[in-house]
Amino acid sequence: MGKFIQEFKDFAVKGNVMDMAIGVVVGGAFGKIVTSLVNDIIMPGVGVLTGGLNFTDYKFVIQKGVTDGTEIITPEVAITWGSFVQTVVDFLIIAFCIFLAVKVINRFKRKEEVVEAPAAPAGPTQEELLTQIRDLLKEQSKK
């Protein structure tokens, strides 16, 4: 039992698990930012460009609802295909925003990697190598 607990502890505190947990939390917060961007900034513009078209209103009614005044006796049964289309459009916009964000982050990472890369040690020049060979040959001829 002690070995099992130790293995679990080693697993839980590994950097990968902690990185993943941080990624989930930051991803959730980022998801809220992207959702707000889509709902509050992009979609109103799309609504203006399409003349107020809202796909969520489109549906295929299978069975009409039955009401008695304000009381619903039998609810409407419908395939809300417009809502599905709206969800797909939202997904495509969100996926594009995330793509752009990852592209920007990767560009910053590449710049950091270039800056952090240590300079390769300079090797001897051709003249230095020839001088070393000449000196070695002189030593061998003296022996």
XYZ file of N, CA, C and O in Angstrom:
572
model
N 0.825 -1.196 0.000
C 0.000 0.000 0.000
C 0.867 1.255 0.000
O 0.548 2.220 -0.674
N 1.962 1.262 0.751
C 2.855 2.418 0.811
C 3.499 2.700 -0.534
O 3.682 3.852 -0.925
N 3.851 1.627 -1.272
C 4.454 1.802 -2.591
C 3.445 2.422 -3.554
O 3.792 3.290 -4.352
N 2.190 1.996 -3.455
C 1.136 2.532 -4.301
C 0.959 4.021 -4.044
O 0.868 4.814 -4.987
N 0.933 4.423 -2.796
C 0.776 5.844 -2.438
C 1.976 6.642 -2.927
O 1.826 7.744 -3.458
N 3.173 6.084 -2.784
C 4.373 6.770 -3.264
C 4.339 6.943 -4.779
O 4.683 7.998 -5.299
N 3.905 5.891 -5.498
C 3.799 5.989 -6.957
C 2.798 7.069 -7.354
O 3.028 7.836 -8.284
N 1.659 7.099 -6.639
C 0.653 8.121 -6.937
C 1.207 9.518 -6.657
O 1.003 10.444 -7.432
N 1.928 9.662 -5.544
C 2.517 10.961 -5.201
C 3.517 11.388 -6.274
O 3.513 12.541 -6.713
N 4.364 10.453 -6.714
C 5.329 10.769 -7.775
C 4.621 11.198 -9.054
O 5.028 12.142 -9.726
N 3.526 10.508 -9.379
C 2.757 10.848 -10.571
C 2.107 12.222 -10.429
O 2.155 13.037 -11.343
N 1.504 12.487 -9.305
C 0.728 13.723 -9.104
C 1.593 14.964 -9.084
O 1.145 16.032 -9.497
N 2.815 14.852 -8.595
C 3.654 16.046 -8.505
C 4.640 16.173 -9.652
O 5.457 17.077 -9.658
N 4.555 15.276 -10.632
C 5.401 15.415 -11.811
C 5.048 16.708 -12.520
O 3.922 17.178 -12.495
N 6.008 17.271 -13.210
C 5.800 18.518 -13.922
C 4.701 18.427 -14.971
O 3.936 19.357 -15.148
N 4.602 17.286 -15.640
C 3.603 17.158 -16.693
C 2.192 17.272 -16.153
O 1.335 17.887 -16.774
N 1.921 16.658 -15.035
C 0.583 16.706 -14.453
C 0.270 18.122 -13.993
O -0.831 18.635 -14.220
N 1.231 18.765 -13.381
C 1.008 20.137 -12.924
C 0.827 21.073 -14.120
O -0.036 21.947 -14.099
N 1.620 20.883 -15.157
C 1.468 21.691 -16.369
C 0.088 21.489 -16.976
O -0.549 22.442 -17.425
N -0.369 20.240 -16.982
C -1.681 19.954 -17.529
C -2.773 20.622 -16.694
O -3.706 21.209 -17.245
N -2.662 20.576 -15.373
C -3.652 21.213 -14.518
C -3.685 22.721 -14.744
O -4.757 23.325 -14.849
N -2.522 23.312 -14.851
C -2.450 24.761 -15.116
C -3.050 25.054 -16.487
O -3.789 26.021 -16.658
N -2.772 24.202 -17.468
C -3.324 24.379 -18.805
C -4.840 24.314 -18.815
O -5.503 25.080 -19.522
N -5.414 23.420 -18.008
C -6.874 23.313 -17.942
C -7.473 24.583 -17.353
O -8.452 25.128 -17.876
N -6.870 25.096 -16.279
C -7.390 26.314 -15.646
C -7.249 27.507 -16.586
O -8.204 28.268 -16.802
N -6.071 27.675 -17.176
C -5.853 28.798 -18.095
C -6.728 28.629 -19.343
O -7.291 29.595 -19.852
N -6.865 27.393 -19.816
C -7.726 27.128 -20.968
C -9.177 27.492 -20.702
O -9.853 28.035 -21.569
N -9.654 27.204 -19.493
C -11.024 27.588 -19.135
C -11.199 29.089 -19.143
O -12.191 29.617 -19.660
N -10.225 29.793 -18.583
C -10.289 31.259 -18.583
C -10.182 31.795 -20.010
O -10.899 32.725 -20.387
N -9.305 31.213 -20.801
C -9.150 31.642 -22.191
C -10.423 31.372 -22.977
O -10.822 32.167 -23.826
N -11.086 30.244 -22.673
C -12.354 29.924 -23.324
C -13.403 30.991 -23.071
O -14.172 31.354 -23.960
N -13.432 31.519 -21.854
C -14.378 32.591 -21.533
C -14.055 33.854 -22.324
O -14.956 34.550 -22.794
N -12.776 34.149 -22.469
C -12.372 35.334 -23.232
C -12.785 35.175 -24.693
O -13.356 36.091 -25.295
N -12.530 34.007 -25.265
C -12.875 33.780 -26.667
C -14.392 33.785 -26.855
O -14.902 34.351 -27.828
N -15.132 33.187 -25.923
C -16.592 33.201 -26.012
C -17.116 34.624 -25.974
O -18.012 34.991 -26.733
N -16.571 35.452 -25.091
C -16.978 36.851 -25.028
C -16.627 37.565 -26.329
O -17.420 38.365 -26.837
N -15.455 37.293 -26.873
C -15.057 37.890 -28.147
C -16.062 37.538 -29.237
O -16.520 38.404 -29.991
N -16.440 36.267 -29.294
C -17.383 35.827 -30.321
C -18.763 36.443 -30.090
O -19.356 37.024 -31.000
N -19.290 36.308 -28.867
C -20.660 36.757 -28.580
C -20.809 38.269 -28.565
O -21.836 38.791 -29.015
N -19.828 38.974 -28.022
C -19.983 40.406 -27.778
C -19.378 41.297 -28.861
O -19.733 42.463 -28.974
N -18.426 40.767 -29.647
C -17.756 41.602 -30.636
C -17.980 41.095 -32.057
O -18.385 41.851 -32.933
N -17.739 39.814 -32.303
C -17.800 39.300 -33.667
C -19.249 39.075 -34.134
O -19.628 39.518 -35.214
N -20.058 38.390 -33.331
C -21.407 38.040 -33.771
C -22.304 39.252 -34.016
O -23.109 39.218 -34.960
N -22.220 40.333 -33.229
C -23.029 41.509 -33.591
C -22.667 42.040 -34.979
O -23.558 42.429 -35.744
N -21.387 42.031 -35.323
C -20.972 42.449 -36.663
C -21.500 41.509 -37.731
O -21.970 41.945 -38.787
N -21.452 40.201 -37.469
C -21.993 39.222 -38.414
C -23.495 39.431 -38.563
O -24.045 39.355 -39.668
N -24.175 39.739 -37.453
C -25.618 39.999 -37.507
C -25.949 41.191 -38.380
O -26.912 41.170 -39.144
N -25.154 42.255 -38.287
C -25.375 43.442 -39.117
C -25.127 43.101 -40.588
O -25.903 43.495 -41.471
N -24.035 42.366 -40.858
C -23.706 42.016 -42.250
C -24.751 41.104 -42.894
O -24.978 41.177 -44.098
N -25.387 40.240 -42.105
C -26.376 39.303 -42.652
C -27.801 39.806 -42.492
O -28.751 39.063 -42.731
N -27.958 41.054 -42.081
C -29.301 41.620 -41.944
C -30.063 41.057 -40.751
O -31.276 40.914 -40.805
N -29.367 40.746 -39.696
C -30.016 40.243 -38.483
C -30.364 38.771 -38.545
O -31.160 38.282 -37.745
N -29.784 38.041 -39.481
C -30.054 36.612 -39.634
C -29.591 35.870 -38.386
O -28.455 36.007 -37.941
N -30.484 35.106 -37.812
C -30.159 34.327 -36.622
C -30.582 32.891 -36.900
O -31.775 32.586 -36.957
N -29.630 32.016 -37.073
C -29.928 30.635 -37.426
C -30.700 29.898 -36.342
O -31.380 28.921 -36.636
N -30.586 30.314 -35.101
C -31.220 29.567 -34.014
C -32.738 29.536 -34.134
O -33.386 28.713 -33.507
N -33.338 30.406 -34.944
C -34.794 30.423 -35.101
C -35.291 29.365 -36.082
O -36.484 29.078 -36.123
N -34.409 28.769 -36.867
C -34.830 27.801 -37.876
C -34.962 26.413 -37.268
O -34.080 25.948 -36.549
N -36.095 25.767 -37.605
C -36.338 24.428 -37.072
C -37.303 23.690 -37.982
O -38.021 24.301 -38.782
N -37.302 22.390 -37.846
C -38.233 21.534 -38.558
C -39.161 20.946 -37.500
O -38.731 20.155 -36.662
N -40.427 21.349 -37.544
C -41.389 20.913 -36.527
C -41.912 19.532 -36.887
O -42.486 19.338 -37.968
N -41.743 18.590 -35.979
C -42.246 17.232 -36.174
C -43.686 17.145 -35.661
O -44.556 16.581 -36.302
N -43.890 17.717 -34.485
C -45.231 17.719 -33.892
C -45.458 19.066 -33.238
O -44.653 19.497 -32.421
N -46.553 19.733 -33.607
C -46.858 21.035 -33.031
C -47.279 20.865 -31.580
O -47.873 19.859 -31.193
N -46.961 21.872 -30.799
C -47.351 21.852 -29.407
C -48.830 22.161 -29.246
O -49.437 22.859 -30.049
N -49.398 21.630 -28.180
C -50.804 21.873 -27.874
C -50.852 22.725 -26.617
O -50.251 22.388 -25.600
N -51.596 23.861 -26.710
C -51.711 24.751 -25.568
C -53.181 25.011 -25.265
O -54.054 24.915 -26.133
N -53.417 25.318 -24.023
C -54.754 25.723 -23.584
C -54.572 27.056 -22.881
O -54.256 27.101 -21.691
N -54.716 28.132 -23.637
C -54.435 29.450 -23.091
C -52.930 29.607 -22.952
O -52.189 29.513 -23.911
N -52.465 29.822 -21.736
C -51.028 29.949 -21.491
C -50.414 28.642 -21.008
O -49.207 28.536 -20.873
N -51.268 27.654 -20.753
C -50.777 26.367 -20.255
C -50.396 25.466 -21.427
O -51.166 25.294 -22.374
N -49.192 24.885 -21.378
C -48.720 23.972 -22.417
C -49.156 22.567 -22.050
O -48.744 22.030 -21.021
N -49.996 21.984 -22.906
C -50.482 20.627 -22.652
C -49.483 19.620 -23.228
O -49.082 18.672 -22.558
N -49.095 19.835 -24.487
C -48.092 18.996 -25.137
C -47.040 19.920 -25.747
O -47.381 20.775 -26.561
N -45.778 19.748 -25.345
C -44.752 20.634 -25.905
C -44.469 20.311 -27.370
O -44.702 19.205 -27.838
N -43.966 21.299 -28.062
C -43.603 21.134 -29.465
C -42.396 20.206 -29.579
O -41.478 20.258 -28.766
N -42.437 19.354 -30.595
C -41.304 18.473 -30.887
C -40.718 18.959 -32.217
O -41.404 18.989 -33.236
N -39.446 19.364 -32.184
C -38.842 19.931 -33.382
C -37.358 19.592 -33.452
O -36.700 19.397 -32.434
N -36.878 19.522 -34.666
C -35.441 19.398 -34.915
C -34.942 20.820 -35.146
O -35.299 21.458 -36.139
N -34.137 21.306 -34.235
C -33.660 22.696 -34.303
C -32.348 22.740 -35.069
O -31.281 22.955 -34.493
N -32.440 22.544 -36.366
C -31.251 22.501 -37.210
C -30.549 23.851 -37.252
O -29.334 23.918 -37.403
N -31.271 24.928 -37.087
C -30.665 26.255 -37.083
C -29.734 26.451 -35.901
O -28.675 27.070 -36.010
N -30.132 25.900 -34.769
C -29.277 25.981 -33.579
C -27.971 25.226 -33.812
O -26.894 25.671 -33.401
N -28.076 24.078 -34.497
C -26.873 23.314 -34.825
C -25.955 24.108 -35.750
O -24.739 24.153 -35.541
N -26.544 24.750 -36.776
C -25.744 25.558 -37.702
C -25.064 26.694 -36.943
O -23.876 26.978 -37.154
N -25.792 27.355 -36.037
C -25.229 28.447 -35.244
C -24.068 27.950 -34.380
O -23.038 28.609 -34.264
N -24.223 26.766 -33.809
C -23.162 26.183 -32.987
C -21.926 25.877 -33.826
O -20.794 26.104 -33.398
N -22.126 25.378 -35.046
C -20.999 25.099 -35.941
C -20.279 26.394 -36.305
O -19.047 26.460 -36.297
N -21.055 27.454 -36.612
C -20.449 28.746 -36.937
C -19.657 29.272 -35.737
O -18.527 29.746 -35.879
N -20.255 29.177 -34.542
C -19.551 29.611 -33.326
C -18.254 28.827 -33.149
O -17.210 29.398 -32.822
N -18.314 27.511 -33.371
C -17.123 26.681 -33.229
C -16.034 27.114 -34.207
O -14.862 27.216 -33.832
N -16.408 27.354 -35.461
C -15.418 27.755 -36.459
C -14.761 29.080 -36.087
O -13.543 29.242 -36.232
N -15.549 30.017 -35.582
C -14.983 31.308 -35.163
C -14.054 31.117 -33.972
O -12.941 31.652 -33.944
N -14.478 30.321 -32.995
C -13.646 30.065 -31.806
C -12.366 29.335 -32.214
O -11.267 29.685 -31.764
N -12.484 28.328 -33.075
C -11.302 27.583 -33.511
C -10.329 28.502 -34.238
O -9.112 28.402 -34.045
N -10.840 29.423 -35.059
C -9.971 30.359 -35.771
C -9.268 31.295 -34.788
O -8.070 31.559 -34.923
N -9.993 31.787 -33.780
C -9.381 32.662 -32.769
C -8.291 31.930 -31.994
O -7.218 32.485 -31.742
N -8.543 30.692 -31.636
C -7.532 29.906 -30.913
C -6.325 29.652 -31.821
O -5.178 29.736 -31.378
N -6.570 29.367 -33.098
C -5.479 29.180 -34.053
C -4.590 30.415 -34.098
O -3.362 30.315 -34.051
N -5.223 31.597 -34.179
C -4.440 32.841 -34.216
C -3.648 33.033 -32.930
O -2.482 33.432 -32.965
N -4.272 32.743 -31.790
C -3.580 32.903 -30.508
C -2.383 31.962 -30.410
O -1.294 32.363 -29.985
N -2.551 30.716 -30.809
C -1.447 29.745 -30.759
C -0.341 30.163 -31.718
O 0.845 30.047 -31.404
N -0.727 30.695 -32.883
C 0.267 31.158 -33.849
C 1.110 32.283 -33.255
O 2.335 32.301 -33.393
N 0.482 33.230 -32.569
C 1.210 34.337 -31.935
C 2.109 33.817 -30.819
O 3.284 34.206 -30.720
N 1.587 32.904 -30.007
C 2.382 32.351 -28.900
C 3.593 31.603 -29.452
O 4.704 31.738 -28.938
N 3.391 30.818 -30.509
C 4.519 30.077 -31.107
C 5.563 31.029 -31.688
O 6.758 30.749 -31.627
N 5.132 32.148 -32.237
C 6.086 33.126 -32.770
C 6.955 33.675 -31.632
O 8.159 33.816 -31.778
N 6.336 33.974 -30.480
C 7.105 34.456 -29.330
C 8.058 33.382 -28.829
O 9.192 33.672 -28.465
N 7.616 32.126 -28.812
C 8.476 31.036 -28.358
C 9.687 30.895 -29.268
O 10.791 30.677 -28.808
N 9.481 30.993 -30.591
C 10.597 30.871 -31.529
C 11.617 31.972 -31.309
O 12.809 31.738 -31.365
N 11.147 33.196 -31.041
C 12.066 34.299 -30.792
C 12.867 34.044 -29.529
O 14.055 34.315 -29.475
N 12.209 33.506 -28.479
C 12.917 33.195 -27.236
C 13.963 32.118 -27.473
O 15.068 32.188 -26.957
N 13.618 31.087 -28.263
C 14.558 30.003 -28.529
C 15.777 30.510 -29.280
O 16.892 30.089 -29.027
N 15.597 31.413 -30.209
C 16.720 31.962 -30.968
C 17.626 32.750 -30.042
O 18.842 32.646 -30.110
N 17.045 33.531 -29.130
C 17.833 34.335 -28.203
C 18.569 33.445 -27.216
O 19.720 33.677 -26.890
N 17.919 32.383 -26.743
C 18.497 31.520 -25.718
C 19.521 30.532 -26.280
O 20.271 29.944 -25.520
N 19.540 30.309 -27.566
C 20.453 29.328 -28.147
C 21.894 29.768 -27.934
O 22.277 30.864 -28.318
N 22.713 28.905 -27.298
C 24.111 29.281 -27.086
C 24.870 29.265 -28.418
O 24.586 28.477 -29.305
N 25.827 30.158 -28.499
C 26.635 30.241 -29.718
C 27.524 29.003 -29.796
O 28.090 28.555 -28.803
N 27.642 28.453 -30.983
C 28.481 27.278 -31.173
C 29.944 27.694 -31.013
O 30.347 28.758 -31.483
N 30.705 26.858 -30.328
C 32.112 27.219 -30.166
C 32.808 27.252 -31.526
O 32.595 26.386 -32.376
N 33.597 28.283 -31.704
C 34.307 28.446 -32.978
C 35.433 27.423 -33.055
O 36.205 27.257 -32.123
N 35.506 26.739 -34.172
C 36.559 25.762 -34.376
C 37.808 26.455 -34.911
O 37.794 27.640 -35.251
N 38.883 25.723 -34.983
C 40.124 26.326 -35.506
C 39.960 26.665 -36.991
O 39.270 25.972 -37.733
N 40.623 27.716 -37.389
C 40.587 28.118 -38.796
C 41.487 27.186 -39.607
O 42.271 26.408 -39.054
N 41.413 27.313 -40.911
C 42.208 26.468 -41.791
C 43.698 26.739 -41.590
O 44.517 25.815 -41.564
N 44.037 28.005 -41.390
C 45.435 28.354 -41.183
C 45.969 27.745 -39.883
O 47.107 27.263 -39.832
N 45.133 27.776 -38.829
C 45.565 27.209 -37.549
C 45.774 25.703 -37.677
O 46.734 25.147 -37.121
N 44.870 25.027 -38.396
C 45.033 23.585 -38.590
C 46.312 23.276 -39.384
O 47.061 22.352 -39.045
N 46.564 24.054 -40.409
C 47.783 23.828 -41.201
C 49.032 24.082 -40.364
O 50.038 23.360 -40.488
N 48.988 25.104 -39.512
C 50.123 25.390 -38.640
C 50.359 24.226 -37.678
O 51.518 23.819 -37.444
N 49.278 23.658 -37.119
C 49.413 22.523 -36.205
C 49.988 21.310 -36.930
O 50.859 20.596 -36.401
N 49.525 21.069 -38.141
C 50.045 19.935 -38.921
C 51.530 20.137 -39.213
O 52.344 19.224 -39.078
N 51.918 21.351 -39.599
C 53.324 21.648 -39.883
C 54.187 21.397 -38.644
O 55.241 20.758 -38.718
N 53.697 21.888 -37.483
C 54.466 21.706 -36.251
C 54.601 20.231 -35.895
O 55.658 19.780 -35.446
N 53.524 19.460 -36.084
C 53.586 18.011 -35.794
C 54.573 17.312 -36.747
O 55.327 16.435 -36.328
N 54.569 17.710 -38.007
C 55.503 17.111 -38.950
C 56.960 17.450 -38.609
O 57.852 16.619 -38.766
N 57.194 18.673 -38.146
C 58.546 19.064 -37.750
C 59.001 18.220 -36.567
O 60.160 17.770 -36.533
N 58.107 17.993 -35.609
C 58.469 17.192 -34.424
C 58.786 15.766 -34.822
O 59.727 15.136 -34.319
N 58.006 15.190 -35.751
C 58.234 13.820 -36.177
C 59.532 13.702 -36.974
O 60.221 12.673 -36.899
N 59.881 14.701 -37.755
C 61.119 14.606 -38.543
C 62.336 14.724 -37.650
O 63.399 14.230 -37.989
N 62.224 15.367 -36.490
C 63.348 15.482 -35.574
C 63.595 14.168 -34.829
O 64.692 13.926 -34.379
N 62.650 13.307 -34.743
C 62.793 12.068 -33.988
C 63.467 11.014 -34.736
O 63.858 10.598 -35.581
